[in-house]
XYZ file of C-alpha atoms in Angstrom:
780
model
C -50.504 -3.475 8.470
C -54.166 -4.405 8.844
C -56.657 -2.640 6.612
C -59.476 -2.184 9.170
C -57.651 0.203 11.529
C -56.246 2.051 8.533
C -59.736 2.541 7.097
C -60.997 3.712 10.472
C -58.308 6.371 10.686
C -58.958 7.601 7.178
C -62.694 7.805 7.841
C -62.238 10.328 10.666
C -62.126 14.071 9.983
C -58.604 15.263 9.451
C -58.896 18.040 12.057
C -59.176 15.420 14.824
C -56.174 13.342 13.710
C -53.446 15.590 15.125
C -55.166 15.834 18.510
C -55.820 12.092 18.692
C -52.235 11.334 17.709
C -50.859 13.686 20.358
C -53.015 12.127 23.080
C -52.279 8.597 21.995
C -48.520 9.103 21.844
C -48.510 10.121 25.504
C -49.892 6.725 26.457
C -48.355 3.303 26.274
C -49.236 1.972 22.836
C -48.709 -1.367 21.220
C -46.345 -1.709 18.320
C -49.145 -1.944 15.752
C -50.912 1.080 17.202
C -47.738 3.153 16.985
C -47.267 2.154 13.385
C -50.863 3.051 12.558
C -50.380 6.528 14.012
C -47.107 7.056 12.186
C -48.624 5.839 8.911
C -51.566 8.191 9.330
C -49.224 11.130 9.828
C -47.313 10.192 6.664
C -50.580 10.666 4.746
C -49.778 8.750 1.569
C -51.384 5.984 -0.429
C -48.329 4.718 -2.266
C -48.358 0.908 -1.837
C -44.583 0.812 -2.274
C -44.202 3.068 0.768
C -46.538 0.926 2.846
C -44.503 -2.199 2.030
C -41.323 -0.833 3.624
C -42.800 1.616 6.135
C -42.507 -0.675 9.160
C -38.817 -1.349 8.533
C -38.071 2.322 7.863
C -39.776 3.335 11.101
C -37.818 0.688 12.988
C -34.582 2.296 11.840
C -35.894 5.814 12.432
C -37.029 5.076 15.982
C -33.668 3.524 16.778
C -31.726 6.462 15.303
C -33.757 9.622 15.921
C -35.069 11.498 18.921
C -38.829 11.903 19.351
C -38.608 15.406 17.832
C -36.477 13.973 15.040
C -39.129 11.339 14.280
C -41.793 14.043 14.053
C -39.657 16.075 11.667
C -38.826 12.922 9.680
C -42.487 12.072 9.099
C -43.413 15.657 8.256
C -40.565 15.937 5.750
C -41.456 12.593 4.143
C -45.084 13.706 3.897
C -44.036 16.958 2.209
C -41.815 15.132 -0.268
C -44.652 12.743 -1.088
C -46.863 15.710 -1.996
C -44.396 17.191 -4.499
C -45.945 15.307 -7.405
C -42.680 13.540 -8.252
C -43.942 9.995 -7.712
C -43.012 7.545 -4.997
C -39.228 7.363 -5.592
C -38.223 10.591 -3.741
C -40.373 9.644 -0.738
C -38.992 6.098 -0.612
C -35.444 7.392 -0.930
C -35.990 9.846 1.928
C -37.641 7.270 4.199
C -34.684 4.933 3.690
C -31.810 7.432 3.630
C -32.586 10.052 6.257
C -32.013 8.003 9.484
C -28.500 7.108 8.292
C -27.938 10.712 7.215
C -29.052 12.039 10.608
C -26.685 9.676 12.409
C -23.801 10.995 10.312
C -24.471 14.746 10.448
C -27.191 15.290 13.057
C -30.932 15.861 12.904
C -30.545 19.635 12.657
C -29.356 19.294 9.044
C -32.902 18.423 7.947
C -33.902 22.085 7.717
C -31.167 22.884 5.186
C -31.946 19.709 3.222
C -35.647 20.525 2.954
C -34.833 24.119 1.964
C -32.737 22.774 -0.905
C -35.551 20.432 -1.988
C -38.027 23.335 -2.003
C -35.678 25.452 -4.109
C -35.360 22.601 -6.613
C -39.134 22.108 -6.683
C -39.780 25.779 -7.413
C -37.201 25.816 -10.214
C -37.191 23.788 -13.445
C -34.917 21.263 -11.654
C -37.588 19.147 -9.986
C -36.223 15.974 -11.578
C -32.984 16.438 -9.649
C -34.771 15.910 -6.322
C -34.634 12.112 -6.601
C -30.836 11.823 -7.197
C -30.290 14.513 -4.548
C -32.127 12.527 -1.857
C -30.801 9.179 -3.069
C -27.161 10.204 -2.608
C -27.731 12.146 0.606
C -26.710 9.338 3.002
C -23.423 8.403 1.272
C -22.540 12.092 0.984
C -23.252 12.604 4.683
C -21.102 9.613 5.615
C -18.226 11.151 3.692
C -18.661 14.576 5.330
C -19.595 13.541 8.896
C -20.729 16.990 10.063
C -23.692 19.317 9.564
C -21.398 22.247 8.730
C -19.756 20.386 5.848
C -23.149 19.176 4.598
C -24.381 22.774 4.484
C -21.325 23.720 2.425
C -22.098 20.838 0.064
C -25.667 22.158 -0.258
C -24.278 25.604 -1.079
C -22.172 24.091 -3.869
C -25.258 22.268 -5.186
C -27.462 25.361 -5.166
C -24.715 27.454 -6.736
C -24.417 24.946 -9.591
C -28.199 24.876 -10.020
C -28.519 28.683 -10.031
C -25.685 29.338 -12.459
C -26.589 26.623 -14.987
C -30.385 26.967 -14.966
C -31.868 29.385 -17.457
C -31.391 30.671 -20.951
C -29.372 28.628 -23.428
C -28.563 30.236 -26.790
C -31.131 32.982 -26.217
C -34.066 30.796 -25.103
C -36.366 31.785 -22.253
C -35.296 30.803 -18.716
C -37.232 27.543 -18.534
C -34.435 25.028 -19.084
C -33.268 22.925 -16.125
C -29.598 22.605 -15.303
C -28.204 19.983 -17.726
C -25.444 18.827 -15.399
C -27.140 18.967 -11.985
C -28.584 15.401 -11.913
C -25.262 13.964 -13.093
C -23.356 15.973 -10.489
C -25.642 14.721 -7.708
C -25.256 11.116 -8.867
C -21.458 11.484 -8.850
C -21.255 13.421 -5.558
C -20.320 10.434 -3.312
C -17.650 9.398 -5.802
C -16.292 12.951 -5.987
C -16.138 13.333 -2.211
C -14.211 10.067 -2.076
C -11.449 11.762 -4.050
C -11.747 15.473 -3.255
C -12.193 17.774 -0.319
C -15.120 20.163 -0.413
C -12.806 22.906 -1.596
C -11.565 20.665 -4.404
C -15.158 19.837 -5.358
C -16.007 23.549 -5.392
C -13.094 24.284 -7.745
C -14.057 21.344 -9.977
C -17.679 22.574 -10.177
C -16.620 26.164 -10.895
C -14.422 25.002 -13.772
C -17.324 23.086 -15.335
C -19.695 26.040 -15.009
C -17.268 28.551 -16.479
C -16.306 26.456 -19.480
C -19.513 24.589 -20.386
C -22.369 26.804 -19.250
C -23.565 27.359 -22.828
C -23.011 23.768 -24.017
C -25.636 21.445 -22.453
C -24.258 18.178 -23.823
C -20.671 19.004 -22.893
C -21.882 20.088 -19.475
C -23.556 16.699 -18.977
C -20.362 14.922 -20.043
C -18.319 17.038 -17.661
C -20.471 16.540 -14.548
C -20.927 12.812 -15.233
C -17.099 12.417 -15.416
C -17.296 11.252 -19.029
C -15.078 13.913 -20.593
C -11.290 13.884 -20.504
C -11.326 17.512 -19.354
C -13.472 16.591 -16.352
C -11.149 13.785 -15.257
C -8.083 15.983 -15.778
C -9.466 18.735 -13.525
C -10.465 16.092 -10.982
C -6.916 14.775 -10.922
C -5.545 18.307 -10.576
C -7.733 19.015 -7.541
C -6.772 15.773 -5.800
C -4.120 16.831 -3.324
C -3.301 16.150 0.271
C -4.322 13.319 2.574
C -8.084 12.947 3.081
C -9.299 12.192 6.586
C -12.184 10.085 5.288
C -9.733 7.739 3.537
C -7.501 7.324 6.600
C -10.035 7.289 9.419
C -9.579 3.569 10.090
C -5.774 3.847 10.151
C -5.926 6.790 12.542
C -8.370 4.967 14.794
C -5.961 2.013 14.960
C -3.160 4.508 15.700
C -5.134 5.879 18.647
C -5.959 2.435 19.962
C -2.571 0.816 19.449
C -0.181 3.633 20.411
C -2.203 5.643 22.919
C -4.859 3.189 24.198
C -7.500 5.768 23.330
C -10.421 5.865 20.910
C -12.824 8.576 19.815
C -15.151 9.494 16.962
C -13.238 11.533 14.345
C -15.265 14.379 12.782
C -13.891 16.357 9.801
C -14.260 20.074 9.199
C -13.383 22.048 6.080
C -10.610 24.650 6.016
C -11.560 26.015 2.608
C -14.669 28.102 3.272
C -13.579 30.320 6.137
C -10.876 32.512 4.664
C -10.886 35.046 7.511
C -10.546 32.666 10.480
C -9.155 29.239 9.825
C -10.739 26.557 12.036
C -8.495 24.805 14.585
C -8.632 21.166 15.770
C -10.519 20.607 19.003
C -12.312 17.897 20.958
C -15.418 17.693 23.081
C -17.802 15.018 24.286
C -19.033 14.417 20.748
C -15.645 13.569 19.229
C -12.340 14.910 17.913
C -12.642 17.526 15.153
C -9.924 17.363 12.502
C -9.367 19.116 9.135
C -10.841 17.180 6.226
C -7.486 17.231 4.431
C -3.849 17.591 5.452
C -1.289 18.437 2.809
C 2.389 17.537 3.040
C 4.257 20.272 4.901
C 7.949 20.832 5.617
C 8.753 17.309 4.500
C 6.056 15.838 6.778
C 3.391 13.685 5.151
C -0.272 14.520 5.606
C -0.933 11.308 7.541
C 1.870 12.188 9.988
C 0.361 15.639 10.500
C -2.882 13.900 11.521
C -0.897 11.711 13.915
C 0.757 14.759 15.489
C -2.640 16.432 16.029
C -4.124 13.289 17.583
C -1.098 12.724 19.812
C -1.337 16.268 21.170
C -5.079 15.928 21.799
C -4.585 12.550 23.510
C -1.983 14.176 25.747
C -4.518 16.813 26.834
C -7.154 14.147 27.442
C -4.692 12.166 29.543
C -2.774 14.830 31.533
C -4.535 18.231 31.402
C -6.876 19.490 34.122
C -9.470 22.198 33.513
C -8.698 25.533 35.217
C -11.142 28.091 36.561
C -10.735 31.083 34.256
C -13.235 33.663 35.536
C -10.611 36.028 37.007
C -7.899 35.584 34.352
C -7.390 38.024 31.512
C -7.301 36.847 27.872
C -3.533 37.445 27.796
C -3.013 35.309 30.887
C -5.138 32.519 29.455
C -3.174 32.650 26.204
C 0.111 32.264 28.112
C -1.247 29.351 30.141
C -2.340 27.611 26.939
C 1.132 27.963 25.372
C 2.895 26.647 28.496
C 0.436 23.768 28.921
C 0.779 22.808 25.253
C 4.550 22.615 25.731
C 4.121 20.495 28.894
C 1.934 18.063 26.943
C 4.411 17.900 24.042
C 7.280 17.300 26.474
C 5.431 14.398 28.111
C 4.642 12.925 24.699
C 8.313 13.174 23.669
C 9.347 11.397 26.858
C 7.068 8.506 25.938
C 8.102 8.448 22.252
C 11.356 10.447 21.733
C 11.001 10.316 17.940
C 8.061 12.718 18.175
C 10.407 15.649 18.890
C 11.507 15.685 15.250
C 7.873 15.627 14.089
C 6.786 18.446 16.435
C 9.742 20.678 15.563
C 9.145 20.196 11.826
C 5.564 21.442 12.269
C 6.287 24.149 14.860
C 7.025 27.638 13.426
C 10.371 29.249 14.295
C 9.769 33.004 14.684
C 12.633 35.415 14.098
C 13.660 37.096 17.329
C 13.372 40.677 16.034
C 10.466 40.163 13.635
C 7.957 42.143 15.745
C 8.232 45.882 16.415
C 6.932 46.585 19.969
C 6.618 50.311 19.213
C 3.703 49.804 16.816
C 2.493 46.196 17.271
C 1.311 43.883 20.025
C 4.089 41.284 20.311
C 2.621 38.998 22.997
C 1.802 36.176 20.546
C 5.242 36.547 18.989
C 6.982 36.253 22.386
C 4.905 33.232 23.361
C 5.554 31.491 20.024
C 9.300 32.060 20.481
C 9.094 30.694 24.015
C 7.122 27.664 22.830
C 9.777 26.902 20.219
C 12.555 27.313 22.774
C 10.856 24.970 25.258
C 10.906 22.164 22.668
C 14.093 22.934 20.740
C 17.404 22.733 22.678
C 19.118 24.497 19.757
C 16.675 27.402 19.518
C 19.391 30.089 19.427
C 17.322 32.857 21.061
C 19.250 35.354 23.221
C 16.444 37.066 25.179
C 17.283 36.844 28.894
C 13.702 36.490 30.161
C 12.966 33.802 27.573
C 16.008 31.728 28.554
C 15.269 32.130 32.262
C 11.743 30.747 31.884
C 12.966 27.953 29.603
C 15.286 26.878 32.438
C 12.492 27.189 35.034
C 10.145 25.149 32.842
C 12.642 22.301 32.409
C 13.416 22.354 36.127
C 9.704 22.025 36.826
C 9.400 19.150 34.345
C 12.247 17.305 36.110
C 9.981 16.768 39.094
C 8.351 13.309 39.356
C 4.924 14.699 38.520
C 3.785 18.060 37.239
C 0.282 19.411 36.957
C -1.556 21.919 34.813
C -1.922 24.144 37.859
C 1.859 24.342 38.433
C 2.527 25.177 34.778
C -0.252 27.799 34.895
C 1.467 29.606 37.775
C 4.715 29.625 35.797
C 2.869 31.087 32.797
C 1.328 33.837 34.931
C 4.785 34.712 36.228
C 6.033 34.977 32.646
C 3.210 37.339 31.676
C 3.892 39.535 34.744
C 7.621 39.670 33.974
C 7.347 40.450 30.253
C 4.206 42.632 30.160
C 4.463 45.692 27.901
C 2.167 48.611 27.246
C 2.114 47.741 23.533
C 0.470 44.376 24.282
C -2.831 46.307 24.296
C -2.424 47.539 20.709
C -5.069 46.509 18.198
C -2.458 45.541 15.648
C -1.233 42.029 16.537
C 1.762 40.192 15.078
C 0.493 36.804 13.801
C 3.248 35.696 11.388
C 4.828 32.382 12.436
C 2.817 32.192 15.654
C 0.212 29.513 14.848
C 1.133 25.944 15.823
C -1.270 24.058 13.562
C -1.003 20.621 15.171
C -2.292 21.974 18.511
C -5.987 22.190 19.388
C -7.826 25.314 20.562
C -7.719 24.313 24.279
C -11.416 24.890 24.882
C -11.423 21.969 27.311
C -8.688 23.613 29.401
C -11.125 26.099 30.919
C -14.155 26.016 33.160
C -16.294 28.879 34.403
C -17.984 29.227 37.773
C -20.751 31.374 36.295
C -21.634 29.205 33.307
C -24.335 30.627 31.086
C -26.803 28.866 28.849
C -24.174 28.586 26.119
C -21.793 26.563 28.273
C -24.575 24.309 29.533
C -25.817 23.659 26.024
C -22.355 23.137 24.544
C -21.763 19.623 25.802
C -25.371 18.519 25.982
C -25.723 15.288 24.066
C -28.771 14.284 22.151
C -31.086 12.080 24.170
C -33.021 9.428 22.335
C -36.121 8.188 24.063
C -36.514 4.427 24.187
C -39.060 3.171 21.720
C -41.091 0.022 21.802
C -40.454 -0.922 18.188
C -37.126 -2.758 17.870
C -35.451 -4.469 14.912
C -32.503 -4.504 12.582
C -32.181 -1.412 10.380
C -31.705 -1.999 6.643
C -28.250 -2.337 5.160
C -27.635 -0.291 2.037
C -25.545 -1.703 -0.808
C -24.337 -0.215 -4.071
C -25.480 -1.567 -7.424
C -23.360 -1.716 -10.557
C -24.533 0.337 -13.547
C -22.915 -1.252 -16.584
C -23.933 1.664 -18.810
C -21.885 4.251 -16.889
C -19.405 1.664 -15.574
C -19.841 2.945 -12.040
C -21.625 2.054 -8.820
C -24.899 3.591 -7.770
C -24.116 4.276 -4.105
C -26.499 2.956 -1.432
C -28.938 1.979 -4.160
C -30.412 -1.191 -2.668
C -31.987 -1.609 0.783
C -31.637 -5.106 2.284
C -33.926 -5.958 5.176
C -32.909 -9.047 7.125
C -35.024 -11.076 9.490
C -35.244 -14.493 11.082
C -37.332 -16.865 8.978
C -40.631 -17.894 10.492
C -40.981 -21.445 11.832
C -43.084 -24.399 10.777
C -43.101 -28.069 11.762
C -39.631 -29.593 12.198
C -41.102 -33.083 11.770
C -41.721 -32.310 8.094
C -37.964 -32.134 7.486
C -37.416 -35.391 9.380
C -39.947 -37.051 7.089
C -38.110 -35.720 4.030
C -34.825 -37.151 5.342
C -36.535 -40.469 5.981
C -37.879 -40.405 2.429
C -34.304 -40.284 1.155
C -32.903 -42.797 3.641
C -31.436 -44.974 0.881
C -29.646 -42.001 -0.648
C -28.435 -40.992 2.803
C -26.740 -44.384 3.237
C -24.869 -43.898 -0.040
C -23.856 -40.406 0.975
C -22.609 -41.634 4.344
C -19.924 -43.733 2.679
C -18.743 -40.680 0.762
C -18.878 -38.563 3.914
C -16.686 -41.013 5.821
C -14.010 -40.601 3.160
C -14.170 -36.807 3.437
C -14.145 -36.618 7.234
C -10.932 -35.481 8.945
C -8.630 -38.446 9.529
C -6.138 -39.130 12.314
C -3.043 -37.100 12.990
C -0.293 -36.878 10.390
C 3.374 -36.931 11.388
C 5.631 -34.059 10.366
C 9.209 -35.375 10.546
C 12.635 -33.716 10.506
C 11.836 -30.928 12.952
C 14.453 -29.245 15.134
C 11.711 -28.586 17.685
C 8.720 -30.844 18.085
C 6.401 -32.621 20.466
C 8.364 -35.896 20.578
C 11.590 -37.575 19.512
C 11.824 -39.195 16.059
C 13.769 -42.348 16.998
C 14.850 -43.326 13.468
C 16.387 -39.937 12.779
C 17.821 -39.677 16.304
C 19.660 -43.021 15.989
C 20.988 -42.058 12.562
C 22.251 -38.750 13.959
C 23.917 -40.532 16.875
C 25.752 -42.857 14.468
C 26.911 -39.844 12.434
C 28.151 -38.172 15.607
C 30.092 -41.252 16.774
C 31.673 -41.619 13.337
C 32.815 -37.990 13.303
C 30.298 -36.682 10.753
C 27.969 -33.735 11.312
C 24.753 -35.098 12.849
C 21.352 -34.009 11.592
C 19.825 -31.725 14.275
C 16.274 -32.360 13.016
C 15.637 -35.280 15.378
C 12.128 -34.281 16.524
C 8.699 -34.605 14.983
C 5.337 -32.911 15.432
C 1.792 -33.691 14.394
C -1.054 -31.944 12.667
C -4.651 -32.994 12.193
C -5.524 -33.950 8.653
C -8.711 -31.885 8.777
C -10.920 -29.599 6.668
C -11.142 -25.833 6.948
C -14.240 -24.922 4.948
C -17.066 -22.473 5.687
C -20.213 -22.675 3.577
C -23.033 -20.243 2.819
C -26.079 -21.741 1.098
C -28.041 -18.896 -0.499
C -31.529 -19.791 -1.740
C -33.484 -17.904 -4.371
C -37.041 -17.739 -2.988
C -38.660 -15.881 -5.881
C -42.221 -16.489 -7.123
C -41.168 -18.846 -9.928
C -40.279 -21.565 -7.383
C -44.000 -22.136 -6.876
C -44.245 -23.629 -10.364
C -44.331 -27.412 -10.729
C -41.164 -29.061 -11.966
C -41.389 -30.611 -15.421
C -42.495 -34.252 -15.185
C -43.174 -34.021 -11.452
C -46.120 -33.369 -9.170
C -43.907 -31.401 -6.819
C -43.093 -27.719 -7.089
C -39.531 -26.502 -7.534
C -39.732 -25.086 -4.005
C -40.597 -28.495 -2.530
C -37.755 -30.201 -4.395
C -35.366 -27.445 -3.283
C -36.516 -27.963 0.285
C -35.717 -31.670 0.078
C -32.318 -31.043 -1.495
C -31.331 -28.379 1.035
C -32.415 -30.602 3.937
C -30.277 -33.458 2.664
C -27.337 -31.144 1.991
C -27.583 -29.591 5.456
C -27.602 -33.069 6.993
C -24.490 -33.979 5.001
C -22.570 -30.809 5.896
C -23.480 -31.263 9.540
C -22.073 -34.799 9.440
C -18.829 -33.437 8.012
C -18.598 -30.832 10.755
C -18.135 -27.865 8.420
C -19.576 -24.545 9.678
C -22.442 -23.508 7.424
C -25.323 -21.081 7.180
C -28.543 -21.089 5.154
C -30.407 -17.992 3.995
C -33.116 -17.182 1.473
C -33.856 -14.003 -0.433
C -36.359 -12.315 -2.726
C -36.992 -8.715 -3.741
C -39.759 -6.260 -4.477
C -37.867 -3.356 -6.140
C -34.543 -1.985 -4.986
C -36.226 -0.547 -1.895
C -37.181 -3.956 -0.495
C -34.769 -6.876 -0.751
C -35.738 -9.409 1.900
C -32.928 -11.569 3.350
C -34.182 -14.311 5.676
C -31.891 -16.229 8.038
C -32.737 -19.926 8.163
C -29.569 -21.145 9.899
C -26.679 -19.138 11.305
C -23.079 -20.262 11.670
C -23.358 -20.430 15.440
C -26.559 -22.522 15.364
C -26.711 -26.293 15.467
C -28.608 -28.393 12.920
C -31.547 -28.980 15.245
C -35.320 -28.867 15.333
C -35.383 -25.064 15.508
C -33.476 -24.758 12.234
C -35.488 -27.560 10.652
C -38.699 -25.743 11.606
C -37.588 -22.657 9.691
C -36.599 -24.732 6.695
C -40.006 -26.417 6.742
C -41.700 -22.998 6.479
C -39.892 -21.937 3.277
C -42.138 -19.821 1.024
C -41.547 -18.236 -2.361
C -42.628 -14.856 -3.751
C -41.619 -11.679 -5.568
C -38.428 -11.283 -7.670
C -34.687 -12.052 -7.783
C -32.231 -9.205 -7.056
C -29.268 -11.523 -6.797
C -26.342 -9.078 -6.557
C -27.527 -7.412 -3.350
C -28.264 -10.791 -1.730
C -24.779 -12.113 -2.555
C -23.136 -8.980 -1.149
C -25.108 -9.321 2.077
C -24.363 -13.042 2.378
C -20.660 -12.246 1.892
C -20.904 -9.915 4.895
C -21.407 -12.991 7.100
C -19.289 -15.513 5.192
C -16.212 -13.269 5.075
C -16.194 -13.115 8.888
C -15.636 -16.891 9.157
C -12.134 -18.176 9.915
C -11.624 -20.817 7.257
C -9.107 -21.579 4.540
C -11.865 -21.996 1.962
C -15.118 -20.048 1.874
C -17.773 -21.449 -0.426
C -21.015 -19.692 -1.371
C -23.563 -21.929 -3.109
C -26.331 -20.007 -4.876
C -29.398 -22.122 -5.675
C -31.617 -20.344 -8.209
C -34.135 -21.151 -10.925
C -33.788 -18.116 -13.197
C -31.900 -14.999 -14.142
C -31.744 -11.911 -11.892
C -34.728 -9.620 -12.408
C -36.979 -7.199 -10.581
C -40.128 -5.234 -11.292
C -38.419 -1.836 -11.253
C -35.867 -2.627 -13.980
C -36.747 -2.652 -17.666
C -33.213 -3.435 -18.842
C -32.708 -7.215 -18.657
C -28.920 -6.828 -18.611
C -28.816 -4.438 -15.643
C -29.184 -6.981 -12.820
C -27.216 -9.637 -14.708
C -24.262 -7.263 -14.936
C -24.687 -6.286 -11.287
C -24.637 -9.952 -10.232
C -21.531 -10.435 -12.369
C -19.859 -7.513 -10.585
C -20.891 -8.982 -7.223
C -19.166 -12.256 -8.160
C -15.974 -10.272 -8.865
C -16.275 -8.643 -5.451
C -16.650 -12.058 -3.787
C -13.534 -13.273 -5.542
C -11.588 -10.272 -4.220
C -12.735 -11.191 -0.699
C -11.466 -14.757 -1.060
C -14.957 -16.236 -1.406
C -15.631 -18.923 -4.008
C -19.154 -18.513 -5.492
C -20.804 -21.425 -7.278
C -24.242 -21.454 -8.895
C -26.647 -24.391 -9.093
C -29.184 -23.367 -11.710
C -32.605 -25.017 -11.829
C -33.742 -23.081 -14.880
C -35.499 -25.773 -16.927
C -35.448 -23.490 -19.955
C -31.676 -23.685 -20.162
C -30.259 -26.319 -22.445
C -26.755 -27.155 -23.524
C -25.225 -24.082 -25.123
C -28.132 -21.885 -24.064
C -26.776 -20.744 -20.704
C -25.451 -17.334 -21.617
C -26.611 -15.345 -18.575
C -25.358 -17.998 -16.103
C -21.957 -18.069 -17.810
C -21.869 -14.274 -17.925
C -22.358 -14.098 -14.165
C -20.394 -17.074 -12.837
C -17.924 -17.886 -15.620
C -17.304 -21.638 -15.461
C -18.389 -21.974 -11.839
C -21.896 -23.302 -12.286
C -23.921 -26.447 -12.830
C -27.267 -26.671 -14.615
C -29.605 -29.354 -13.264
C -32.108 -29.822 -16.069
C -33.894 -32.754 -14.390
C -34.982 -30.969 -11.268
C -36.481 -34.094 -9.738
C -32.914 -35.333 -9.279
C -31.911 -32.262 -7.268
C -31.984 -33.995 -3.850
C -29.497 -36.535 -5.212
C -27.290 -34.158 -7.215
C -26.869 -31.307 -4.738
C -25.092 -33.157 -1.876
C -22.799 -34.981 -4.316
C -21.963 -31.709 -6.041
C -21.050 -30.159 -2.703
C -18.732 -33.041 -1.844
C -17.027 -32.742 -5.210
C -16.441 -29.034 -4.636
C -14.975 -29.502 -1.147
C -12.640 -32.467 -1.621
C-alpha cells in the first residue's frame, strides 16, 4: 500500500472521512482505492496489520456481504482500540470471514458482546485465545444458534470463576478461562455442547477455590478432567460423520446437501426436530444408540426420510385447513414416503420399525384427554407394520385403503391428503379440542417437521424472509483466501488450531533467458547427468508370462501344454502372456526456503546462497523434466504466524517452459523460516498426485525460526510433527541442508526434524552438481 495516499487520508479531518468513504464506495473504484478506503476505516497504525490487510480483505470481500464487510471493519477497529496489542486484531481479521461462512454474519453481534464483557472484567487477557479459536469452534458447530450456546457456556464459566479467592477482593481473573478457550476446538471434537456444559460445570463446582487445580482441569492436564471428558463422550457426533453421511446421500440417493447441526440439550421444553430448507438439512448434533440401532443408522434413517420428501412430496395449500387436518396429512404423507423408501430398499422397514414408537391401543382416555395424536401414531405404526395387532375398525379400514392407494402405479401427496382428511372426518371426537394432549409414544424422531409440505396463498413477511438467501455483491478485489493450519505445541503436547495463516500466490516473473544461461553454464555437467538419466528412464515393455488370460499366446508354454495333453497329463492352462511398461511412478515437490539468510554469500564464493540455489534448482528441474516425472516447485518465507507466504513457481500441470523459467529467474529471499506450515501446505498439493512414490525435497539453509517465537525449540518441534504427518500421508520428506555452520556430528536440529532422511552440503558451491545426483539416487 503506497504511503502517499495513506498520508493524504490521515491528513484530512476525521469528520469528512465517513462522508467521503460513503460517496466513493458508490462509484467504481480501483482495487488500490478500495483498499485505501477500507484501511482508513480500520483506523490502526499496527504495521503487522498493514502487512496482511490486503489478503484479509480479499477473503472478507469474497465471503461477506457489503453490510458484513462494514460490520467486519467496525468490529476489527473496536478490537484494535481495546489496548490489548495487535494480536487480537490480527486474529479477528484472519478468523472472522471463515467464522461467518460457518455460522452466518449475524453471529458477530453476540461475539462482540462477549468480547466487551471480557474487556470490562478482569479477563481481558482471554480475548486473544477467544478470538483465535473462534473459527475452528464455528466449523465444529456450523450454526449461529449453537455458537450462541457456546458463548453462554463461556460467559457462565467466566462469571462463576472470576472474583474472590480465599477471601481476596473480586479482582482476580478466571484462572481456567484462557485454558478452556484454547481447548474448546479439541473439546467440541469429542463432546456435544451439552457434554461440554456438563464438563465445565463439574470443573467449576469442584475447583472454583483452587486456581492451580482449575487451570489443570480446563487445560486437560488432570486425570479428573480426562475422566469426566471420557464420561461425557457418548453417542455419535454429526461433525465426525458428516463426510460419511454425505457419501451416503450421494451414493444411495443421488442427492447432496449441506448438513447443519443443532443441539438438543438446551431446549428442555420443546425438543427441536430435523428439517430442511434452502440453506441445508438440519440434524441433531448427536445421535445416541436407541433400540439396538446405532447412532449412525439413526442419521441415515433421518436423511432417507428427508430425501424421500425432497424427491416425492408436493407442497399443499394450507390456508383453509385446520391444524388437526394438517397434522393428519403430515402423518399420512410421512407413511407414504416411508413406504416408497421401503420399496426401493426393503431392508429399511426393519430400521424404521425399530425407531417408530408402538403406542398401546387403550393408553389414552378420550374422556379427559385429546387422543388425536395417539390415534394418528397408532395408524402410522399400522401402515408400516403388517403385524401391528390393533383391533380398531376405523384404523384397519384406513390401513387397507392406504395400501390399496399405494398399489396404484403412481400416487401423489394430494391423493394421500384427501385420504387423511377422510380419516379425520370419520374419527373426529369432541375431546380432540381438549387442552390436555396425549404425547407418550407419539413422536417419530427420524421424521422431519414437514415445514416444506405447506404453502400459503397469503404469505406474510415471515414466509418471504424465511427462505431468502444471503446475497453477496460482486467485488472487484479477487484472490485466494488464506489457508489456516494448526501448529504443534510441544510443551502441552497438543495442536494450536488454525494457528498459522498461509497466503499463496503465483511467483512474479523475470527473464527466462537467465535460466537458459545458467543451464548453458553447466553444459558439461548436464552431459554427465544425461547418461545417468538414460539409465533411469522407463525402458521397453516387460513380459509377464504364465497368465490364464493375456494379450497374446505364449508359444513355448502353449506347445508344452499341448504335449502334456497328448501324453495324457494335465496341461498347464496358463498359456497366455501380458505386458507392462517398466516405468516410474514418482511425483516430486521441491520446496525452497526463501528466507533472508539466502542473501548471504556462500563461504569461498562470490555468489550468494540464493544464486547457487537458483542454479541447482534449474539443473534439477531440467533433469526431472527429462525423466518425465510430474513435479512442482514452490518457495516460502514467513513474517510471524499471521503471514506465511507460499509462492508457486511451477505447478504439476505446467510444462518446464519459459514461463516457469521466468518465475525461477525472479527468485528473491526475505523474512523468516516457518517450515512446518509450508510443508503442510505443500503436502496439500503433493498428496493429490496419483503416484506410487511421493517425494518432497526441502532445500533450506538453517533451522526453522520466526520473529514471533522466543523458544528456539517450538518451530523445530512443529516441523518434526509435520514430518510425521507427511509420513502418515504416504509422503517421503527429505531435507537438503545448506547450513554452513553444521559440521559432522553437529546436526542435531536437522536430525531431530528429519531423522536420517537428510543430507548436509557443506560446500555450497557444489550444490548444482550434488542436488541432481542426490535426486537420482533417491528415485532409483
